[in-house]
mmCIF file of C-alpha atoms and ligand atoms in Angstrom:
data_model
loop_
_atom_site.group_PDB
_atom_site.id
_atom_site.type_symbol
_atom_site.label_atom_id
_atom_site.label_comp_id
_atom_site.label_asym_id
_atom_site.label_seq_id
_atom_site.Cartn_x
_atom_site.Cartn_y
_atom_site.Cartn_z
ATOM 1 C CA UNK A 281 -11.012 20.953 10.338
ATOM 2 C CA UNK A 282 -12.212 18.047 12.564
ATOM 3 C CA UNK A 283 -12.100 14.850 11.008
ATOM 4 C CA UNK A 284 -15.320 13.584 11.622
ATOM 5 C CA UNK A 285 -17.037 16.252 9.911
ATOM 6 C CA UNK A 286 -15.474 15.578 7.234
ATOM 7 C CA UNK A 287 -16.349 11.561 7.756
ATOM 8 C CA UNK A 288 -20.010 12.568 7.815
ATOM 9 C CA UNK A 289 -19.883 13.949 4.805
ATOM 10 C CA UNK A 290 -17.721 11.938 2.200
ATOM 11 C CA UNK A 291 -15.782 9.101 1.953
ATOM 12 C CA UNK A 292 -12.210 10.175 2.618
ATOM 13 C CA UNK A 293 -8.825 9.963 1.188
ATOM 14 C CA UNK A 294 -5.623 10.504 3.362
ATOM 15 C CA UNK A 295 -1.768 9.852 3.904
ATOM 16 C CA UNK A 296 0.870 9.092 6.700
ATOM 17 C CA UNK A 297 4.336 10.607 7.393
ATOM 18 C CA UNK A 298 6.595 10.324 10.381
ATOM 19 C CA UNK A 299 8.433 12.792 11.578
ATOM 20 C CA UNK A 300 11.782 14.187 11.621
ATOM 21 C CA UNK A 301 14.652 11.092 13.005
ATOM 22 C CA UNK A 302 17.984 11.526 12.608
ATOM 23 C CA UNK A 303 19.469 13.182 9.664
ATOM 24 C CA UNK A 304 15.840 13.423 8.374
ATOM 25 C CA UNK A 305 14.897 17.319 8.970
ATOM 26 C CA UNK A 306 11.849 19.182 9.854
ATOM 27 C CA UNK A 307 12.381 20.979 6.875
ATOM 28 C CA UNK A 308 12.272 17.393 4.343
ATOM 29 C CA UNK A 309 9.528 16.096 6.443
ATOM 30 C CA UNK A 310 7.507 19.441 5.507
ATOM 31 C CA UNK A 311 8.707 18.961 1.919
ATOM 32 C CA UNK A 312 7.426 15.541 2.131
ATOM 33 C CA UNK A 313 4.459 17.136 3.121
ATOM 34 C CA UNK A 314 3.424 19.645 0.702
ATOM 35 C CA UNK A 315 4.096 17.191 -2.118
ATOM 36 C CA UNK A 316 1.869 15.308 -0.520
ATOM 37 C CA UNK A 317 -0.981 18.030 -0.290
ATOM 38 C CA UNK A 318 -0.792 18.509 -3.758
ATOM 39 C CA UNK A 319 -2.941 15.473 -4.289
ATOM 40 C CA UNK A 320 -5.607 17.176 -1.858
ATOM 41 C CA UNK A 321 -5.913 14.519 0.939
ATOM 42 C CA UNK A 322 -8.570 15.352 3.638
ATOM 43 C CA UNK A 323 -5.591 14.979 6.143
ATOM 44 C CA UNK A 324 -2.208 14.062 6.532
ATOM 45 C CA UNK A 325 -1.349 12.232 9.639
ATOM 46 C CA UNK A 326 2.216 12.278 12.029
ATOM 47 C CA UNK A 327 2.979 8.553 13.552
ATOM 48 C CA UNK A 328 4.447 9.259 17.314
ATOM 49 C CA UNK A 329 7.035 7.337 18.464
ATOM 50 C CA UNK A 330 7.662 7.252 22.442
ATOM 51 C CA UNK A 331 10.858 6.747 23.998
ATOM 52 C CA UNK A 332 14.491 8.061 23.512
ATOM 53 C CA UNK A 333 14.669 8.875 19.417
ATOM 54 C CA UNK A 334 12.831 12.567 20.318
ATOM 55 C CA UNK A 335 10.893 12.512 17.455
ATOM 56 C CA UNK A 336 7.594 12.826 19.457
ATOM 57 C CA UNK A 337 8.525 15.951 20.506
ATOM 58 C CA UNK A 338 8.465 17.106 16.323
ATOM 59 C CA UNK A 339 5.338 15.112 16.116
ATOM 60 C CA UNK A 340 3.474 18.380 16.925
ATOM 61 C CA UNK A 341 6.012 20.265 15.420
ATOM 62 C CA UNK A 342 5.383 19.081 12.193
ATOM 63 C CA UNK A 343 1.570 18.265 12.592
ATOM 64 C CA UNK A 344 2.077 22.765 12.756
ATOM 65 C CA UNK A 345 3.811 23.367 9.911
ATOM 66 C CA UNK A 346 1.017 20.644 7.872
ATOM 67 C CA UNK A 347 -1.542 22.716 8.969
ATOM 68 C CA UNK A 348 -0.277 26.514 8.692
ATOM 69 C CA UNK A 349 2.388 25.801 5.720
ATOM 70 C CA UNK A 350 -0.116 23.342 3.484
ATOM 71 C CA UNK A 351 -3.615 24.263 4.359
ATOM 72 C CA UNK A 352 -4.269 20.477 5.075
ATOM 73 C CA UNK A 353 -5.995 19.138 7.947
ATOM 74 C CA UNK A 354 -3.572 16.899 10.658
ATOM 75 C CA UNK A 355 -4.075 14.199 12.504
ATOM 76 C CA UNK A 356 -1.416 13.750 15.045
ATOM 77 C CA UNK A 357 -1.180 10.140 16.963
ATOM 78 C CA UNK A 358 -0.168 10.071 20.217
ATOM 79 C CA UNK A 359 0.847 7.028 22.441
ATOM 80 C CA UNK A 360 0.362 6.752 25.910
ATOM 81 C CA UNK A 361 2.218 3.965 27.666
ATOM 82 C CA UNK A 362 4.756 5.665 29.899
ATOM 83 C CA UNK A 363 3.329 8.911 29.909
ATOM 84 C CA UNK A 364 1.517 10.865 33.056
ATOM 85 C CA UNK A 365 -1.666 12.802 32.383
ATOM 86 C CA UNK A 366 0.867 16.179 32.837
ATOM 87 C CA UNK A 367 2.996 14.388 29.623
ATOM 88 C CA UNK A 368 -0.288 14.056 27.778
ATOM 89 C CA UNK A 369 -1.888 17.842 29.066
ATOM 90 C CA UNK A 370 1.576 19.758 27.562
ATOM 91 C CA UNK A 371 1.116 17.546 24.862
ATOM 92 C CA UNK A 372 -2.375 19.084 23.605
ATOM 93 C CA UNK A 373 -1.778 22.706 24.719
ATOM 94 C CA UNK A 374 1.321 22.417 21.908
ATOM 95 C CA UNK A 375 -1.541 21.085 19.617
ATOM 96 C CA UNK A 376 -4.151 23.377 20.298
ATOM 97 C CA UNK A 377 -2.097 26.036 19.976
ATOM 98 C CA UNK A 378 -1.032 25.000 16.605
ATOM 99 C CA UNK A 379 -4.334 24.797 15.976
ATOM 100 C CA UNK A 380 -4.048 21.068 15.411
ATOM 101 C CA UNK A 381 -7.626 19.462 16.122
ATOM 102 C CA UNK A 382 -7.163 16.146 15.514
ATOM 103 C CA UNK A 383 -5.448 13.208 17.335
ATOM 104 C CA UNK A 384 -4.735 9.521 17.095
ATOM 105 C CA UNK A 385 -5.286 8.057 20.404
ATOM 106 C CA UNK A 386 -2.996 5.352 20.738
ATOM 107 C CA UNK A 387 -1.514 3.039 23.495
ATOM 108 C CA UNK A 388 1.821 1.897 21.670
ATOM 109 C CA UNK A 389 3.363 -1.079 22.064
ATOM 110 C CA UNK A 390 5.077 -2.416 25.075
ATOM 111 C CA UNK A 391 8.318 -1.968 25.893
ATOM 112 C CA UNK A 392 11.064 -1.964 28.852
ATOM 113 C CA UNK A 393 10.991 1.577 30.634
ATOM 114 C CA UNK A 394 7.228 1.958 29.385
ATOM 115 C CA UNK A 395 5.112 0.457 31.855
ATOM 116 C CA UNK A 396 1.531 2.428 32.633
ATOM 117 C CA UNK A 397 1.631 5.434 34.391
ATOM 118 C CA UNK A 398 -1.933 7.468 34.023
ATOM 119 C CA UNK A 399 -3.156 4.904 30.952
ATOM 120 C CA UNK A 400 -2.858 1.423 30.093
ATOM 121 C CA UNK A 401 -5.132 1.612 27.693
ATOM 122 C CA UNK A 402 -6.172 3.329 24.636
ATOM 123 C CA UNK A 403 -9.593 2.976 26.223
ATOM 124 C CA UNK A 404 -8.166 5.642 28.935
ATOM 125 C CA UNK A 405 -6.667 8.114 26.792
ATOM 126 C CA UNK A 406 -9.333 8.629 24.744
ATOM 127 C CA UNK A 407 -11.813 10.234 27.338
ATOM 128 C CA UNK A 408 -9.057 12.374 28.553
ATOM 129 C CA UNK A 409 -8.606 13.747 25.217
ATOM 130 C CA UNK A 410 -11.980 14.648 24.655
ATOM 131 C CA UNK A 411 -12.022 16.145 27.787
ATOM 132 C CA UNK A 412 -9.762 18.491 25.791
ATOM 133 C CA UNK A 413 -12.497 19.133 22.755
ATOM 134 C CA UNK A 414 -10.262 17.554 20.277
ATOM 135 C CA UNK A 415 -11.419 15.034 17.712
ATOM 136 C CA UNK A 416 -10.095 11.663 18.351
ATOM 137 C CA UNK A 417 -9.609 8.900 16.421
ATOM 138 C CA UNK A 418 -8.744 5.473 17.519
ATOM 139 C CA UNK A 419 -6.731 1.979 16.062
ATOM 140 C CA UNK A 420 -8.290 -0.765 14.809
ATOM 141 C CA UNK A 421 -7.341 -4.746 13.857
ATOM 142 C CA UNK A 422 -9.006 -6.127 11.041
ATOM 143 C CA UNK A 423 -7.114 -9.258 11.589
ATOM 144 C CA UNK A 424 -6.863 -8.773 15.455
ATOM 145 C CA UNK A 425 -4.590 -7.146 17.572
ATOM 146 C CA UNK A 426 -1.058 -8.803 17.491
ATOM 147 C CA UNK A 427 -1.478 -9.936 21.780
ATOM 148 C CA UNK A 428 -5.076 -10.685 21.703
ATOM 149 C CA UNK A 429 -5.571 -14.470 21.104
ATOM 150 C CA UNK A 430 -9.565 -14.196 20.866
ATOM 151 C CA UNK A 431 -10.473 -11.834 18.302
ATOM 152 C CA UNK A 432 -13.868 -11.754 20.035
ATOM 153 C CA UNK A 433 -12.161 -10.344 22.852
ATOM 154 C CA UNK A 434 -9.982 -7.658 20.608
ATOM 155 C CA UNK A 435 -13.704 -6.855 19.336
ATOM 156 C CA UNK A 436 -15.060 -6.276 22.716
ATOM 157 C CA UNK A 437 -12.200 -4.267 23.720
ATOM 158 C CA UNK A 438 -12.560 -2.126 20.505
ATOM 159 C CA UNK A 439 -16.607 -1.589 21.795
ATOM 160 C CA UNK A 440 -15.204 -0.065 24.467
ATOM 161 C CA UNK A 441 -12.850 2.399 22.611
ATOM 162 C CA UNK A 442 -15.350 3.792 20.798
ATOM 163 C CA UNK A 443 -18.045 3.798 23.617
ATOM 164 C CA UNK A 444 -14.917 5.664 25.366
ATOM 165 C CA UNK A 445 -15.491 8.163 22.948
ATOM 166 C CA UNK A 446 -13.406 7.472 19.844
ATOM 167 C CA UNK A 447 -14.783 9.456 16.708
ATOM 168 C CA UNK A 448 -13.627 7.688 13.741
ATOM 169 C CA UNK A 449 -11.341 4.311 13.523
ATOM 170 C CA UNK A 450 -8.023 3.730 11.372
ATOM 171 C CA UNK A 451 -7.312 0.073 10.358
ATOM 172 C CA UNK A 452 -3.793 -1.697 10.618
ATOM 173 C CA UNK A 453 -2.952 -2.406 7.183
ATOM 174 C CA UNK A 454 -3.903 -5.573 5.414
ATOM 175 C CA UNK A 455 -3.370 -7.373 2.450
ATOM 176 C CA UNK A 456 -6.568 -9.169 1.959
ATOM 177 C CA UNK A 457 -9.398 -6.749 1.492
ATOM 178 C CA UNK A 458 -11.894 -9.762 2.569
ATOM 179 C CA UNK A 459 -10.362 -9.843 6.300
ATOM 180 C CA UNK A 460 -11.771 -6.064 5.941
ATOM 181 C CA UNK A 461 -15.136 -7.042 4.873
ATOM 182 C CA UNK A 462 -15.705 -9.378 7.510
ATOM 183 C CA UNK A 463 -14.275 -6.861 10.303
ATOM 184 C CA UNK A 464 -16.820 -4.241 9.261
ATOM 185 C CA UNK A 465 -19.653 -6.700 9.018
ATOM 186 C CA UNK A 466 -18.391 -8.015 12.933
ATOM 187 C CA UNK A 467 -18.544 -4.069 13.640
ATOM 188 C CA UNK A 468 -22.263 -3.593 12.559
ATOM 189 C CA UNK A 469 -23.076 -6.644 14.456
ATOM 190 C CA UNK A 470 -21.247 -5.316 17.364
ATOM 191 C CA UNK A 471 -22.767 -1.540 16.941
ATOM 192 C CA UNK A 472 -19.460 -0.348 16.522
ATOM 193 C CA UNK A 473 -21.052 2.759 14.946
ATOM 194 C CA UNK A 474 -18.066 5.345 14.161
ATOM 195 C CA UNK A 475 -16.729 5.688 10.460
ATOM 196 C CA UNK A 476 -13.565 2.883 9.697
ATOM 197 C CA UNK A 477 -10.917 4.418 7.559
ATOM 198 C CA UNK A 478 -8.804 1.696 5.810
ATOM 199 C CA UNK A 479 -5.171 2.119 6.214
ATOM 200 C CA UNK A 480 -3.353 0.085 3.395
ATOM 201 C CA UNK A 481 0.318 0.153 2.554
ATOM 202 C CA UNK A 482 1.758 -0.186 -0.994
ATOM 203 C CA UNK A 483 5.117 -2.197 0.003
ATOM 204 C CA UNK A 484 7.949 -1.366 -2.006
ATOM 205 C CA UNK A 485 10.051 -4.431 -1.465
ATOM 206 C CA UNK A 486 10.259 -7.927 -0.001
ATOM 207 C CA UNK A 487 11.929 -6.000 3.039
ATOM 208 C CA UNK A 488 9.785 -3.508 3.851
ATOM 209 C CA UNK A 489 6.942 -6.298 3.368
ATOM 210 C CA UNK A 490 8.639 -8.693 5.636
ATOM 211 C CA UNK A 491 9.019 -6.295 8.169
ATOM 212 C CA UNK A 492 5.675 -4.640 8.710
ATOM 213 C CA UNK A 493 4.137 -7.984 8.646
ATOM 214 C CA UNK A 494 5.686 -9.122 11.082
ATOM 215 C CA UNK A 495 5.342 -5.898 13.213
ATOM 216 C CA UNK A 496 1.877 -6.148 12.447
ATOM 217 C CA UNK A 497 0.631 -9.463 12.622
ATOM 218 C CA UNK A 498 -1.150 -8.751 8.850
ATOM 219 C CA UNK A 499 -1.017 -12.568 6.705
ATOM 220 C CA UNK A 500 0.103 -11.823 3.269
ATOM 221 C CA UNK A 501 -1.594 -13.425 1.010
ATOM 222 C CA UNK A 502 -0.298 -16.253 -1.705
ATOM 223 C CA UNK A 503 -1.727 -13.804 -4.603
ATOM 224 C CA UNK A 504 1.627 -11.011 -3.003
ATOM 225 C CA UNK A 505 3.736 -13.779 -2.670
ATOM 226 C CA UNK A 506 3.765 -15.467 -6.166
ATOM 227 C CA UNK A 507 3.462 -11.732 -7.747
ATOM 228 C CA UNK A 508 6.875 -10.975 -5.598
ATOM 229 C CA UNK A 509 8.310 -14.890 -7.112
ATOM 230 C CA UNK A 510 7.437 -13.633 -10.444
ATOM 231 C CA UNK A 511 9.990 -10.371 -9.387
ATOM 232 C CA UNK A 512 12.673 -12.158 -7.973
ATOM 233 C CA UNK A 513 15.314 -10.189 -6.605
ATOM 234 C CA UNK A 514 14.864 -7.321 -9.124
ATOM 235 C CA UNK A 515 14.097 -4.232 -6.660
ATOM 236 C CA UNK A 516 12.413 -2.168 -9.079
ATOM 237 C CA UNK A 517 9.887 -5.201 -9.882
ATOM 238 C CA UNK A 518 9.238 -5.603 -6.301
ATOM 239 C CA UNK A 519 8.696 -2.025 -6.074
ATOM 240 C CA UNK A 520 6.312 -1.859 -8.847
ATOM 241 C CA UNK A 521 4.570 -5.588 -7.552
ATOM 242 C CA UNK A 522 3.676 -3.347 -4.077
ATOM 243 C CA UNK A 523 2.285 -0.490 -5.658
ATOM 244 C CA UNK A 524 0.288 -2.235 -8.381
ATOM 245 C CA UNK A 525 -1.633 -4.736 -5.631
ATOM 246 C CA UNK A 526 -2.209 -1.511 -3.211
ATOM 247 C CA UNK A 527 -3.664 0.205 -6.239
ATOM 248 C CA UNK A 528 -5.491 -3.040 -6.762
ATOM 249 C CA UNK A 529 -6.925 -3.096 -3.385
ATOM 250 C CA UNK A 530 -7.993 0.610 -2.689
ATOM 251 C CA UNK A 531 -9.674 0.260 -6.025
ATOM 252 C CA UNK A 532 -11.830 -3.080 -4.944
ATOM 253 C CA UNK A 533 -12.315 -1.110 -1.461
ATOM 254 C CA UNK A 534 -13.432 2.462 -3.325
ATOM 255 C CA UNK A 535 -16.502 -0.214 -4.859
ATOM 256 C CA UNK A 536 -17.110 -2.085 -1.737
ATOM 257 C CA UNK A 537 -18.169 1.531 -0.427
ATOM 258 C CA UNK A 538 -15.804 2.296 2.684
ATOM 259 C CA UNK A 539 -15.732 4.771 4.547
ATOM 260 C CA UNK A 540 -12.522 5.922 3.677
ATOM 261 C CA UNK A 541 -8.629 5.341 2.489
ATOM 262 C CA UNK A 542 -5.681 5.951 4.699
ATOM 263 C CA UNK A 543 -2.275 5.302 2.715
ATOM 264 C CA UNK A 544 0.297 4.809 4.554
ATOM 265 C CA UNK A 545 2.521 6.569 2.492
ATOM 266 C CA UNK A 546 5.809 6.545 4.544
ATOM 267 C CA UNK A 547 7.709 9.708 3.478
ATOM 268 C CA UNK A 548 7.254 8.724 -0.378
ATOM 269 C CA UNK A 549 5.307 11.530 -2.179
ATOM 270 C CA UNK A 550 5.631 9.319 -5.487
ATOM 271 C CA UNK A 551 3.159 7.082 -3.916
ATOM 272 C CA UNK A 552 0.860 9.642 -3.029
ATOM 273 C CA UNK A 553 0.652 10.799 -6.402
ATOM 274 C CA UNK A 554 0.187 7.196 -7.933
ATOM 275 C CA UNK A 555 -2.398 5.893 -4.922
ATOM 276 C CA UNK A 556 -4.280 9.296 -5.739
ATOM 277 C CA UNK A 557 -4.594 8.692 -9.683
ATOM 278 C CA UNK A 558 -5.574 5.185 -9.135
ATOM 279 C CA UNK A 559 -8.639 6.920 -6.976
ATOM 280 C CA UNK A 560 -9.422 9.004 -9.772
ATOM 281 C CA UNK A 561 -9.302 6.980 -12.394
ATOM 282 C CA UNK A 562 -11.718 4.585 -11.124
ATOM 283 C CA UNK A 563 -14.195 7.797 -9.702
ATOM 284 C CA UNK A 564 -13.765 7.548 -5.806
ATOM 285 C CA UNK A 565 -12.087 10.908 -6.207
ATOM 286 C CA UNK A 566 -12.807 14.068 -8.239
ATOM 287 C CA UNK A 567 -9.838 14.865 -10.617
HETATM 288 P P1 FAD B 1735 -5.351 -0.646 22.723
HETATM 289 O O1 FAD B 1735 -6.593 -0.320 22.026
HETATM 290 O O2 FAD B 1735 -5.166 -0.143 24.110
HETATM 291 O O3 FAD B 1735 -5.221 -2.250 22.719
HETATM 292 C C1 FAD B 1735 -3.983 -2.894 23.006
HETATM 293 C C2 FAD B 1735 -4.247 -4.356 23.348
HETATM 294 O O4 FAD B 1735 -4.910 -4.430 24.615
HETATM 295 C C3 FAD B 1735 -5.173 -5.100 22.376
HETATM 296 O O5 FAD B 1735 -4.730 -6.444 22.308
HETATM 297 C C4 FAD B 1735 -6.537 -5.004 23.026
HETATM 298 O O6 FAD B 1735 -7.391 -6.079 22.647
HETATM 299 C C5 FAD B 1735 -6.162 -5.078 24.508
HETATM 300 N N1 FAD B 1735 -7.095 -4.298 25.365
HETATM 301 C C6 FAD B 1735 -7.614 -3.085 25.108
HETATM 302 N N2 FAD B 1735 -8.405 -2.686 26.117
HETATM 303 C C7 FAD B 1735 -8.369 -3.673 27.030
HETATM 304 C C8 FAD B 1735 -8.967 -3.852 28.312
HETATM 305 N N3 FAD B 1735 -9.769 -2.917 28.841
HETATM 306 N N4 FAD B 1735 -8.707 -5.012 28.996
HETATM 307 C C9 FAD B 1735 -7.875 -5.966 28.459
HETATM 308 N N5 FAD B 1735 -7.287 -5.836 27.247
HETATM 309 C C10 FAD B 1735 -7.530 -4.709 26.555
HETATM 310 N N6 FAD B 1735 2.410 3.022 17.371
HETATM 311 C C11 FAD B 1735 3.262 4.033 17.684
HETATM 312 O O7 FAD B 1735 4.152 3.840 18.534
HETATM 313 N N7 FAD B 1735 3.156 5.269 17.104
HETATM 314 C C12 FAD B 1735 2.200 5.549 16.186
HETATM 315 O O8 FAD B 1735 2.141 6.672 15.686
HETATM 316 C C13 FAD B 1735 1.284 4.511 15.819
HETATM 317 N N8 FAD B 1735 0.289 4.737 14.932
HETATM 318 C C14 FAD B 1735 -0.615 3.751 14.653
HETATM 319 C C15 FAD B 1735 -1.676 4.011 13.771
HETATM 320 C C16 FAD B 1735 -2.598 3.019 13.471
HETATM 321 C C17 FAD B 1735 -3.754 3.328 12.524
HETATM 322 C C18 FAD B 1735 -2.471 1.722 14.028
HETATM 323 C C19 FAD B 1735 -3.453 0.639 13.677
HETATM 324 C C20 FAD B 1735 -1.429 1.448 14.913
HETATM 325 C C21 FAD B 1735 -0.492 2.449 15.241
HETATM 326 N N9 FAD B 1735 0.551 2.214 16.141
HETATM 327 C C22 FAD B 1735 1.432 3.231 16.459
HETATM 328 C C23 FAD B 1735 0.738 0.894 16.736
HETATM 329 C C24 FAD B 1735 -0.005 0.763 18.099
HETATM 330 O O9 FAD B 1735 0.595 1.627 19.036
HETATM 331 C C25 FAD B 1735 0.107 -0.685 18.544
HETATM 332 O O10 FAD B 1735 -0.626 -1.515 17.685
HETATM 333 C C26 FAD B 1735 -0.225 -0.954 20.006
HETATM 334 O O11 FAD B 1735 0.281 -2.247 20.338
HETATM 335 C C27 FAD B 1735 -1.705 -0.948 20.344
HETATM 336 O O12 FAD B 1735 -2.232 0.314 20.377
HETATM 337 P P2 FAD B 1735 -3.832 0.526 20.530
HETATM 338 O O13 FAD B 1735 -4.045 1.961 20.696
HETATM 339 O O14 FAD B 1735 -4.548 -0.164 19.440
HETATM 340 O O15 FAD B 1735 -4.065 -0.235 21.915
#
């Protein structure tokens, strides 16, 4: 099913996995990923990671067995700094014939050994893709983009995304639901037209919190910090701290009428199951 139809039609509810690394096998990630259908998400998406660790090559892999093995809808991302338009055309003929209609156009971050071949930016994937008929999705900042100094700027150069083509957006995560608000409300101003899907993470300790923030660029705000004080350095209270303020937030951002939840549920089914309960419980999905 492509994405956007299912944009125009409801608000949405979906999850994130990443694929097989290491000792971590196709067959788990599929595990992973049936648990996770059995909350009924309208997709599940597959990060990508470029570069040596060969997990983009099970990106499609997996993205296959979510869609034939589950009966869910994929989304797989797809970066494109280093790769040729020949990388990115083998690329989508393993999608399409998985039957995999979605993608996440993505440039990925920079690194040595990844300098631009065929696209530098997002902006240039995404055009080529649709070339391809699929439905493509894009990445967006609600606090900006971690090497764009002017968020007017990282605005402009999200216009151009979407007037490149881009379907539906996917937010960064955030802790502060208000940095959301006043993204979308830029957006409007800015016609950015195409649905927003919130991506939010429930953290599961100081870590993990640490970490991603500082990958991200996303401020955490003093209401996390003194509820992760008030845990100390008991793990399973800083576990339970993350998921109860996610929970919080996609419950505030269910009433403040988005256009739709992305967890980012990083290979934890137990957090599907919880984020998914908090949606029904407070009517943003059916039980
Ligand atoms: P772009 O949209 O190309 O933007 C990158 C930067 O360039 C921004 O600062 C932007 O303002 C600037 N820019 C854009 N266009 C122009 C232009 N024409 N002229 C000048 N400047 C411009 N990474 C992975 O490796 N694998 C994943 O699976 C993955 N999944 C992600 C999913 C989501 C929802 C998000 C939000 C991020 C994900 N990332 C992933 C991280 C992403 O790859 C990085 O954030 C990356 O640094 C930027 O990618 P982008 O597609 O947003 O880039």
């Amino acid at each position: 099913m492509r994405i956007i139809d299912i944009l125009v039609r409801r608000q949405s509810f979906s999850f994130e996995i990443f694929p097989p690394k290491g000792d971590f096998s196709v067959d788990q990630a599929e595990k992973i990923a049936i648990e996770l259908s059995e909350n009924h998400p309208d997709w599940i998406s597959v990060t990508f990671s470029a570069g040596g660790s060969g997990n983009s090559e099970r990106t499609a892999d997996i993205s296959q067995r979510i869609e034939t093995n589950t009966g869910t809808t994929a989304l797989a991302h797809l970066t494109c700094l280093g790769s040729s338009r020949s990388d990115v055309d083998a690329y989508v003929a393993k999608l399409q014939s998985a039957g995999v209609e979605n993608v996440l156009a993505l440039r990925g971050d920079r690194a040595p050994g990844r300098d631009p071949i065929d696209f530098t930016y997002a902006s240039d994937l995404i055009p080529y893709l649709k070339q391809s008929n699929l439905c493509v999705g894009a990445a967006c900042y609600p606090e900006g983009h971690v090497e764009c100094e002017d968020p007017r700027n990282d605005l402009d150069n999200l216009k151009k995304k979407v007037d490149s083509g881009a379907d539906f957006l996917v937010t960064q995560l955030f802790f502060n639901n208000d940095d959301f608000y006043r993204f979308r409300d830029l957006c409007v101003r800015k016609h950015i037209e195409v649905p927003i899907v919130c991506g939010i993470m429930p953290f599961t300790s100081v870590n993990q919190l640490q970490r991603m923030a500082f990958n991200c660029g996303a401020s955490i705000p003093a209401s996390v910090v003194r509820r992760l004080v008030a845990a100390g350095d008991d793990t399973d209270a800083q576990r339970a701290a993350g998921i109860d303020y996610a929970c919080e937030q996609i419950v505030d951002l269910a009433a403040n009428g988005v256009d739709g939840i992305h967890i980012y549920s990083m290979n934890n089914s137990q957090i599907g199951k919880i984020t998914h309960d908090a949606l029904v419980a407070c009517g943003y999905l059916s039980a």
